[in-house]
Amino acid sequence: MAAARRRYDAAAFVSDDPAIARFAQYLQLRRMSPKTSIAYQRDLESFGSFLKAGAAGAKDLDAHQPPPYDGLETATTGDVLRYVQRLNGSRAYAPRSLARKISALTTFYKFLRFEGRRSDNPAADIPRPRIGKALPKALSERDVNRVLDTRIAGLSEAQRLRDVAILECLYSSGIRRSELLGLDLGDVDLEERTLRVIGGKGNKDRIVPMTHAAAAAMHAYAGVRPRNAGPSFFVGRGGARLSESALYKIVKTYMAIAGIDAHATPHTLRHTAATHLYEHGADLLVIKEILGHESLATTQIYTKVARKRVSEQFDAAHPRDRRE
């Protein structure tokens, strides 16, 4: 029950294609994240549209032998290859997006083999684009303070205190935006300064500490939070659980007013929290537990972020380089 209420964004995207609808149920059983599941389903619908357009075009060229469109289940390796080549040719997709689309097809045909509807996987040998692993972007401590000190005119007291609590909570705890949106009143212990969150692979529970500043901000917001609201800690209009789009807008607005890079998002505060913890001496294993990473290798990327920041500050500050 607890995990189910956290899936605020799993609403229901149901494809008209029965094969995709069955696939969606399969992904849910595999506990794939709702966001990835929806992306996979839309990728399959895109491939289906490509197949239909190809069949219609061939029918126009040769009315005597139109290739039938029997659905996604009968696609060949040639179909998949032509689709990927079309996507590559359009130059509209980044390598990461292309790789995800191929992954969606590979997983779908693996599912059809599981169902006994196919004996092969036409997407299995399709080459995927190489993806360079970009380092996560983290704000400087100065920039974080600018964001946290920003105040927006025209907001009600409840909105102002809620926004401050959100920003403090994201930077303090490093929790994911979905985890923040999933917080209920009973998950927040202001005396112990802890949050009980459910997130990551398998929707596992973990207890995350927060700073005194975050606890104070959340306590101030709790005092003005609408009394008629539901169980969720952070609420929007009408007392309903705050939506992902509303959270994104709040963070982006504060970032923009503070003069922060336009690409900064709620997830940037998660990376920033982890980077600052490491820079100030926190053990990687501790950071791993706070962030809810499955593997320490995932957390180790913040050592590279910290080294990169040291190099940048060295180059900017050393008088020899500055003179040149």
mmCIF file of C-alpha atoms in Angstrom:
data_model
loop_
_atom_site.group_PDB
_atom_site.id
_atom_site.type_symbol
_atom_site.label_atom_id
_atom_site.label_comp_id
_atom_site.label_asym_id
_atom_site.label_seq_id
_atom_site.Cartn_x
_atom_site.Cartn_y
_atom_site.Cartn_z
ATOM 1 C CA MET A 1 0.000 0.000 0.000
ATOM 2 C CA ALA A 2 2.784 2.389 0.944
ATOM 3 C CA ALA A 3 4.648 1.718 -2.284
ATOM 4 C CA ALA A 4 1.488 2.098 -4.337
ATOM 5 C CA ARG A 5 0.748 5.580 -3.066
ATOM 6 C CA ARG A 6 4.261 6.646 -3.995
ATOM 7 C CA ARG A 7 3.600 5.990 -7.657
ATOM 8 C CA TYR A 8 1.947 9.325 -8.169
ATOM 9 C CA ASP A 9 3.140 9.492 -11.780
ATOM 10 C CA ALA A 10 2.138 5.979 -12.839
ATOM 11 C CA ALA A 11 -1.208 7.077 -14.027
ATOM 12 C CA ALA A 12 -2.213 5.402 -16.410
ATOM 13 C CA PHE A 13 -0.966 5.402 -19.829
ATOM 14 C CA VAL A 14 -2.728 2.547 -21.628
ATOM 15 C CA SER A 15 -1.997 1.901 -25.291
ATOM 16 C CA ASP A 16 -4.720 0.916 -27.765
ATOM 17 C CA ASP A 17 -2.416 -1.799 -29.063
ATOM 18 C CA PRO A 18 -3.213 -4.993 -27.095
ATOM 19 C CA ALA A 19 0.386 -6.237 -27.384
ATOM 20 C CA ILE A 20 1.709 -3.020 -25.840
ATOM 21 C CA ALA A 21 -0.971 -3.152 -23.132
ATOM 22 C CA ARG A 22 0.150 -6.701 -22.205
ATOM 23 C CA PHE A 23 3.765 -5.512 -22.271
ATOM 24 C CA ALA A 24 2.888 -2.698 -19.847
ATOM 25 C CA GLN A 25 1.539 -5.250 -17.369
ATOM 26 C CA TYR A 26 4.740 -7.262 -17.771
ATOM 27 C CA LEU A 27 6.849 -4.182 -17.003
ATOM 28 C CA GLN A 28 4.761 -3.498 -13.916
ATOM 29 C CA LEU A 29 5.410 -7.057 -12.688
ATOM 30 C CA ARG A 30 9.114 -6.449 -13.240
ATOM 31 C CA ARG A 31 8.757 -3.326 -11.065
ATOM 32 C CA MET A 32 10.134 -1.067 -13.757
ATOM 33 C CA SER A 33 9.777 2.607 -12.914
ATOM 34 C CA PRO A 34 6.519 4.139 -14.213
ATOM 35 C CA LYS A 35 8.456 6.792 -16.129
ATOM 36 C CA THR A 36 10.552 4.223 -18.020
ATOM 37 C CA SER A 37 7.513 2.024 -18.615
ATOM 38 C CA ILE A 38 5.616 4.894 -20.227
ATOM 39 C CA ALA A 39 8.666 5.823 -22.333
ATOM 40 C CA TYR A 40 8.964 2.215 -23.561
ATOM 41 C CA GLN A 41 5.284 2.087 -24.472
ATOM 42 C CA ARG A 42 5.502 5.309 -26.440
ATOM 43 C CA ASP A 43 8.640 4.074 -28.178
ATOM 44 C CA LEU A 44 6.723 0.991 -29.288
ATOM 45 C CA GLU A 45 3.830 3.097 -30.535
ATOM 46 C CA SER A 46 6.343 5.125 -32.545
ATOM 47 C CA PHE A 47 7.732 1.925 -34.071
ATOM 48 C CA GLY A 48 4.187 0.746 -34.840
ATOM 49 C CA SER A 49 3.454 4.029 -36.640
ATOM 50 C CA PHE A 50 6.640 3.574 -38.654
ATOM 51 C CA LEU A 51 5.568 0.069 -39.687
ATOM 52 C CA LYS A 52 2.079 1.256 -40.651
ATOM 53 C CA ALA A 53 3.471 4.135 -42.706
ATOM 54 C CA GLY A 54 5.836 1.744 -44.477
ATOM 55 C CA ALA A 55 3.008 -0.643 -45.302
ATOM 56 C CA ALA A 56 0.802 2.175 -46.579
ATOM 57 C CA GLY A 57 3.615 3.574 -48.724
ATOM 58 C CA ALA A 58 4.339 0.180 -50.243
ATOM 59 C CA LYS A 59 0.634 -0.300 -50.932
ATOM 60 C CA ASP A 60 0.533 2.957 -52.884
ATOM 61 C CA LEU A 61 3.510 1.874 -54.968
ATOM 62 C CA ASP A 62 2.256 -1.612 -55.685
ATOM 63 C CA ALA A 63 -1.468 -2.091 -55.320
ATOM 64 C CA HIS A 64 -1.183 -5.759 -56.286
ATOM 65 C CA GLN A 65 1.117 -6.808 -53.445
ATOM 66 C CA PRO A 66 0.619 -4.609 -50.392
ATOM 67 C CA PRO A 67 2.664 -5.849 -47.416
ATOM 68 C CA PRO A 68 0.171 -6.350 -44.604
ATOM 69 C CA TYR A 69 0.691 -4.681 -41.264
ATOM 70 C CA ASP A 70 0.046 -7.448 -38.752
ATOM 71 C CA GLY A 71 1.168 -5.471 -35.754
ATOM 72 C CA LEU A 72 4.392 -5.151 -33.835
ATOM 73 C CA GLU A 73 4.539 -8.873 -33.162
ATOM 74 C CA THR A 74 5.523 -9.765 -36.745
ATOM 75 C CA ALA A 75 8.272 -7.179 -37.276
ATOM 76 C CA THR A 76 11.562 -8.403 -38.702
ATOM 77 C CA THR A 77 15.158 -7.475 -38.016
ATOM 78 C CA GLY A 78 15.057 -5.531 -41.278
ATOM 79 C CA ASP A 79 12.088 -3.519 -40.009
ATOM 80 C CA VAL A 80 13.915 -2.646 -36.793
ATOM 81 C CA LEU A 81 17.099 -1.740 -38.664
ATOM 82 C CA ARG A 82 15.225 0.543 -41.088
ATOM 83 C CA TYR A 83 13.469 2.199 -38.145
ATOM 84 C CA VAL A 84 16.729 2.875 -36.336
ATOM 85 C CA GLN A 85 18.299 4.180 -39.544
ATOM 86 C CA ARG A 86 15.328 6.526 -39.985
ATOM 87 C CA LEU A 87 15.778 7.840 -36.437
ATOM 88 C CA ASN A 88 19.507 8.275 -36.981
ATOM 89 C CA GLY A 89 18.901 10.082 -40.261
ATOM 90 C CA SER A 90 16.479 12.530 -38.680
ATOM 91 C CA ARG A 91 19.172 13.749 -36.237
ATOM 92 C CA ALA A 92 16.343 14.554 -33.863
ATOM 93 C CA TYR A 93 17.431 12.134 -31.149
ATOM 94 C CA ALA A 94 20.402 12.140 -28.815
ATOM 95 C CA PRO A 95 22.406 8.896 -28.523
ATOM 96 C CA ARG A 96 20.843 8.206 -25.117
ATOM 97 C CA SER A 97 17.308 8.483 -26.556
ATOM 98 C CA LEU A 98 18.191 6.197 -29.465
ATOM 99 C CA ALA A 99 19.674 3.643 -27.092
ATOM 100 C CA ARG A 100 16.490 3.712 -25.001
ATOM 101 C CA LYS A 101 14.299 3.162 -28.064
ATOM 102 C CA ILE A 102 16.370 0.141 -29.084
ATOM 103 C CA SER A 103 16.229 -1.120 -25.502
ATOM 104 C CA ALA A 104 12.430 -0.773 -25.565
ATOM 105 C CA LEU A 105 12.226 -2.933 -28.696
ATOM 106 C CA THR A 106 14.683 -5.493 -27.339
ATOM 107 C CA THR A 107 12.727 -5.820 -24.090
ATOM 108 C CA PHE A 108 9.405 -6.023 -25.931
ATOM 109 C CA TYR A 109 10.513 -8.916 -28.162
ATOM 110 C CA LYS A 110 12.109 -10.640 -25.208
ATOM 111 C CA PHE A 111 8.668 -10.416 -23.598
ATOM 112 C CA LEU A 112 7.040 -11.950 -26.706
ATOM 113 C CA ARG A 113 9.497 -14.859 -26.491
ATOM 114 C CA PHE A 114 8.533 -15.250 -22.843
ATOM 115 C CA GLU A 115 4.883 -15.409 -23.940
ATOM 116 C CA GLY A 116 5.722 -17.998 -26.596
ATOM 117 C CA ARG A 117 4.595 -15.727 -29.421
ATOM 118 C CA ARG A 118 8.034 -15.514 -31.017
ATOM 119 C CA SER A 119 11.137 -17.679 -31.105
ATOM 120 C CA ASP A 120 13.559 -14.853 -31.945
ATOM 121 C CA ASN A 121 14.317 -11.284 -31.006
ATOM 122 C CA PRO A 122 14.627 -9.041 -34.103
ATOM 123 C CA ALA A 123 16.124 -6.198 -32.069
ATOM 124 C CA ALA A 124 18.755 -8.238 -30.232
ATOM 125 C CA ASP A 125 21.640 -7.597 -32.642
ATOM 126 C CA ILE A 126 20.873 -3.992 -33.518
ATOM 127 C CA PRO A 127 23.941 -1.887 -32.611
ATOM 128 C CA ARG A 128 23.360 0.795 -30.034
ATOM 129 C CA PRO A 129 24.980 4.228 -30.125
ATOM 130 C CA ARG A 130 27.870 4.811 -27.786
ATOM 131 C CA ILE A 131 26.943 7.053 -24.900
ATOM 132 C CA GLY A 132 29.578 9.127 -23.212
ATOM 133 C CA LYS A 133 29.028 9.156 -19.476
ATOM 134 C CA ALA A 134 28.629 12.806 -18.547
ATOM 135 C CA LEU A 135 29.439 13.851 -15.018
ATOM 136 C CA PRO A 136 26.435 15.105 -13.047
ATOM 137 C CA LYS A 137 26.305 18.869 -12.643
ATOM 138 C CA ALA A 138 26.552 20.281 -9.150
ATOM 139 C CA LEU A 139 26.091 23.837 -7.957
ATOM 140 C CA SER A 140 28.689 25.628 -5.899
ATOM 141 C CA GLU A 141 27.927 26.309 -2.254
ATOM 142 C CA ARG A 142 27.667 29.982 -3.098
ATOM 143 C CA ASP A 143 25.041 29.294 -5.780
ATOM 144 C CA VAL A 144 23.075 27.052 -3.416
ATOM 145 C CA ASN A 145 22.986 29.826 -0.834
ATOM 146 C CA ARG A 146 21.741 32.245 -3.469
ATOM 147 C CA VAL A 147 18.901 29.887 -4.334
ATOM 148 C CA LEU A 148 17.988 29.236 -0.699
ATOM 149 C CA ASP A 149 18.054 32.973 0.076
ATOM 150 C CA THR A 150 15.811 33.855 -2.892
ATOM 151 C CA ARG A 151 12.329 35.094 -2.082
ATOM 152 C CA ILE A 152 9.515 35.600 -4.591
ATOM 153 C CA ALA A 153 6.999 38.411 -4.195
ATOM 154 C CA GLY A 154 3.285 37.768 -4.528
ATOM 155 C CA LEU A 155 3.190 34.351 -2.867
ATOM 156 C CA SER A 156 1.022 33.493 0.110
ATOM 157 C CA GLU A 157 2.795 32.658 3.367
ATOM 158 C CA ALA A 158 1.942 28.978 2.914
ATOM 159 C CA GLN A 159 3.382 28.935 -0.616
ATOM 160 C CA ARG A 160 6.519 30.805 0.425
ATOM 161 C CA LEU A 161 7.222 28.523 3.390
ATOM 162 C CA ARG A 162 6.434 25.432 1.312
ATOM 163 C CA ASP A 163 8.882 26.470 -1.411
ATOM 164 C CA VAL A 164 11.649 27.168 1.117
ATOM 165 C CA ALA A 165 11.003 23.801 2.779
ATOM 166 C CA ILE A 166 11.160 22.028 -0.591
ATOM 167 C CA LEU A 167 14.480 23.603 -1.552
ATOM 168 C CA GLU A 168 16.011 22.983 1.878
ATOM 169 C CA CYS A 169 14.765 19.395 1.885
ATOM 170 C CA LEU A 170 16.108 18.570 -1.597
ATOM 171 C CA TYR A 171 19.549 20.036 -0.865
ATOM 172 C CA SER A 172 19.719 18.728 2.701
ATOM 173 C CA SER A 173 18.756 15.122 2.064
ATOM 174 C CA GLY A 174 19.592 14.547 -1.594
ATOM 175 C CA ILE A 175 16.351 12.617 -2.076
ATOM 176 C CA ARG A 176 14.870 12.158 -5.532
ATOM 177 C CA ARG A 177 12.016 14.406 -6.646
ATOM 178 C CA SER A 178 9.657 11.416 -6.716
ATOM 179 C CA GLU A 179 10.662 10.607 -3.140
ATOM 180 C CA LEU A 180 10.000 14.165 -2.019
ATOM 181 C CA LEU A 181 6.603 14.213 -3.717
ATOM 182 C CA GLY A 182 5.771 10.862 -2.125
ATOM 183 C CA LEU A 183 6.408 12.056 1.429
ATOM 184 C CA ASP A 184 3.419 11.771 3.753
ATOM 185 C CA LEU A 185 3.029 13.442 7.131
ATOM 186 C CA GLY A 186 3.909 10.209 8.912
ATOM 187 C CA ASP A 187 7.160 9.917 6.955
ATOM 188 C CA VAL A 188 8.600 13.142 8.386
ATOM 189 C CA ASP A 189 10.119 13.096 11.871
ATOM 190 C CA LEU A 190 11.130 16.678 12.624
ATOM 191 C CA GLU A 191 12.434 15.902 16.118
ATOM 192 C CA GLU A 192 14.787 13.188 14.893
ATOM 193 C CA ARG A 193 15.391 15.100 11.641
ATOM 194 C CA THR A 194 14.737 12.068 9.455
ATOM 195 C CA LEU A 195 12.665 11.230 6.403
ATOM 196 C CA ARG A 196 11.279 7.819 5.556
ATOM 197 C CA VAL A 197 11.347 7.521 1.796
ATOM 198 C CA ILE A 198 10.480 4.818 -0.696
ATOM 199 C CA GLY A 199 12.348 4.913 -3.967
ATOM 200 C CA GLY A 200 15.036 3.526 -6.209
ATOM 201 C CA LYS A 201 14.988 0.043 -7.688
ATOM 202 C CA GLY A 202 12.373 -2.099 -6.012
ATOM 203 C CA ASN A 203 10.828 0.846 -4.139
ATOM 204 C CA LYS A 204 12.833 0.067 -1.009
ATOM 205 C CA ASP A 205 12.380 1.931 2.267
ATOM 206 C CA ARG A 206 15.243 3.903 3.756
ATOM 207 C CA ILE A 207 15.669 6.496 6.483
ATOM 208 C CA VAL A 208 17.395 9.693 5.351
ATOM 209 C CA PRO A 209 18.759 12.351 7.722
ATOM 210 C CA MET A 210 18.260 16.060 7.102
ATOM 211 C CA THR A 211 19.905 19.226 8.352
ATOM 212 C CA HIS A 212 18.679 21.460 11.156
ATOM 213 C CA ALA A 213 17.936 24.127 8.527
ATOM 214 C CA ALA A 214 15.736 21.754 6.548
ATOM 215 C CA ALA A 215 13.922 20.533 9.663
ATOM 216 C CA ALA A 216 13.269 24.132 10.727
ATOM 217 C CA ALA A 217 11.945 25.046 7.274
ATOM 218 C CA MET A 218 9.674 22.000 7.166
ATOM 219 C CA HIS A 219 8.442 22.735 10.693
ATOM 220 C CA ALA A 220 7.571 26.296 9.651
ATOM 221 C CA TYR A 221 5.673 25.013 6.620
ATOM 222 C CA ALA A 222 3.845 22.367 8.663
ATOM 223 C CA GLY A 223 2.461 25.181 10.816
ATOM 224 C CA VAL A 224 0.719 26.843 7.858
ATOM 225 C CA ARG A 225 0.008 23.789 5.707
ATOM 226 C CA PRO A 226 -3.712 23.661 4.750
ATOM 227 C CA ARG A 227 -5.675 21.775 7.409
ATOM 228 C CA ASN A 228 -8.024 20.238 4.853
ATOM 229 C CA ALA A 229 -5.169 18.693 2.873
ATOM 230 C CA GLY A 230 -4.685 14.961 2.464
ATOM 231 C CA PRO A 231 -1.862 12.890 3.959
ATOM 232 C CA SER A 232 0.854 14.199 1.645
ATOM 233 C CA PHE A 233 3.372 16.548 3.253
ATOM 234 C CA PHE A 234 3.857 18.884 0.308
ATOM 235 C CA VAL A 235 0.576 19.943 -1.274
ATOM 236 C CA GLY A 236 -0.521 22.136 -4.131
ATOM 237 C CA ARG A 237 -3.829 23.677 -5.004
ATOM 238 C CA GLY A 238 -6.847 22.215 -3.259
ATOM 239 C CA GLY A 239 -4.669 20.345 -0.785
ATOM 240 C CA ALA A 240 -3.772 17.610 -3.293
ATOM 241 C CA ARG A 241 -0.319 16.059 -3.454
ATOM 242 C CA LEU A 242 2.082 18.401 -5.229
ATOM 243 C CA SER A 243 2.618 17.332 -8.837
ATOM 244 C CA GLU A 244 5.947 16.710 -10.543
ATOM 245 C CA SER A 245 5.340 19.569 -12.987
ATOM 246 C CA ALA A 246 4.582 21.974 -10.110
ATOM 247 C CA LEU A 247 7.771 20.934 -8.287
ATOM 248 C CA TYR A 248 9.826 21.362 -11.441
ATOM 249 C CA LYS A 249 8.369 24.830 -11.977
ATOM 250 C CA ILE A 250 9.064 25.877 -8.372
ATOM 251 C CA VAL A 251 12.716 24.839 -8.510
ATOM 252 C CA LYS A 252 13.312 26.283 -11.979
ATOM 253 C CA THR A 253 11.753 29.609 -10.953
ATOM 254 C CA TYR A 254 13.977 29.977 -7.890
ATOM 255 C CA MET A 255 17.028 28.932 -9.904
ATOM 256 C CA ALA A 256 16.266 31.498 -12.614
ATOM 257 C CA ILE A 257 15.700 34.358 -10.167
ATOM 258 C CA ALA A 258 18.966 33.440 -8.420
ATOM 259 C CA GLY A 259 20.740 33.588 -11.790
ATOM 260 C CA ILE A 260 21.592 29.867 -11.914
ATOM 261 C CA ASP A 261 22.251 27.908 -15.119
ATOM 262 C CA ALA A 262 19.016 27.332 -17.036
ATOM 263 C CA HIS A 263 19.723 23.588 -17.151
ATOM 264 C CA ALA A 264 19.522 23.213 -13.360
ATOM 265 C CA THR A 265 16.611 21.021 -12.199
ATOM 266 C CA PRO A 266 15.398 19.406 -8.953
ATOM 267 C CA HIS A 267 17.795 16.542 -9.673
ATOM 268 C CA THR A 268 20.665 19.045 -9.733
ATOM 269 C CA LEU A 269 20.107 19.597 -6.013
ATOM 270 C CA ARG A 270 20.471 15.838 -5.427
ATOM 271 C CA HIS A 271 23.823 15.820 -7.241
ATOM 272 C CA THR A 272 24.831 18.973 -5.398
ATOM 273 C CA ALA A 273 24.038 17.490 -1.995
ATOM 274 C CA ALA A 274 26.104 14.376 -2.749
ATOM 275 C CA THR A 275 29.025 16.385 -4.115
ATOM 276 C CA HIS A 276 29.119 18.748 -1.147
ATOM 277 C CA LEU A 277 28.906 15.870 1.327
ATOM 278 C CA TYR A 278 31.904 14.213 -0.322
ATOM 279 C CA GLU A 279 33.862 17.467 -0.512
ATOM 280 C CA HIS A 280 33.336 17.996 3.211
ATOM 281 C CA GLY A 281 34.594 14.544 4.160
ATOM 282 C CA ALA A 282 31.547 12.248 4.183
ATOM 283 C CA ASP A 283 32.350 8.584 3.553
ATOM 284 C CA LEU A 284 31.211 7.190 0.197
ATOM 285 C CA LEU A 285 29.339 4.364 1.923
ATOM 286 C CA VAL A 286 27.380 6.912 3.951
ATOM 287 C CA ILE A 287 26.549 8.900 0.814
ATOM 288 C CA LYS A 288 25.498 5.663 -0.911
ATOM 289 C CA GLU A 289 23.008 4.897 1.872
ATOM 290 C CA ILE A 290 21.655 8.451 1.931
ATOM 291 C CA LEU A 291 21.094 8.507 -1.831
ATOM 292 C CA GLY A 292 19.688 4.980 -1.940
ATOM 293 C CA HIS A 293 22.127 3.712 -4.574
ATOM 294 C CA GLU A 294 22.202 -0.017 -5.263
ATOM 295 C CA SER A 295 25.919 -0.052 -6.002
ATOM 296 C CA LEU A 296 28.877 1.848 -4.587
ATOM 297 C CA ALA A 297 30.125 2.241 -8.168
ATOM 298 C CA THR A 298 27.200 4.591 -8.818
ATOM 299 C CA THR A 299 28.171 6.750 -5.855
ATOM 300 C CA GLN A 300 31.840 6.874 -6.836
ATOM 301 C CA ILE A 301 31.034 9.227 -9.697
ATOM 302 C CA TYR A 302 30.974 12.041 -7.121
ATOM 303 C CA THR A 303 34.688 11.569 -6.514
ATOM 304 C CA LYS A 304 35.194 12.501 -10.175
ATOM 305 C CA VAL A 305 32.859 15.488 -9.833
ATOM 306 C CA ALA A 306 34.854 16.714 -6.839
ATOM 307 C CA ARG A 307 38.190 16.262 -8.650
ATOM 308 C CA LYS A 308 36.862 18.145 -11.669
ATOM 309 C CA ARG A 309 35.733 21.024 -9.451
ATOM 310 C CA VAL A 310 39.160 21.172 -7.805
ATOM 311 C CA SER A 311 40.832 21.363 -11.221
ATOM 312 C CA GLU A 312 38.478 24.097 -12.391
ATOM 313 C CA GLN A 313 39.031 26.169 -9.249
ATOM 314 C CA PHE A 314 42.789 25.669 -9.497
ATOM 315 C CA ASP A 315 42.843 26.866 -13.112
ATOM 316 C CA ALA A 316 40.663 29.861 -12.277
ATOM 317 C CA ALA A 317 42.620 30.898 -9.188
ATOM 318 C CA HIS A 318 46.290 30.206 -9.897
ATOM 319 C CA PRO A 319 48.024 33.503 -10.776
ATOM 320 C CA ARG A 320 50.214 31.888 -13.444
ATOM 321 C CA ASP A 321 47.233 30.708 -15.489
ATOM 322 C CA ARG A 322 45.268 33.861 -14.780
ATOM 323 C CA ARG A 323 48.146 36.002 -16.065
ATOM 324 C CA GLU A 324 48.394 33.972 -19.271
#
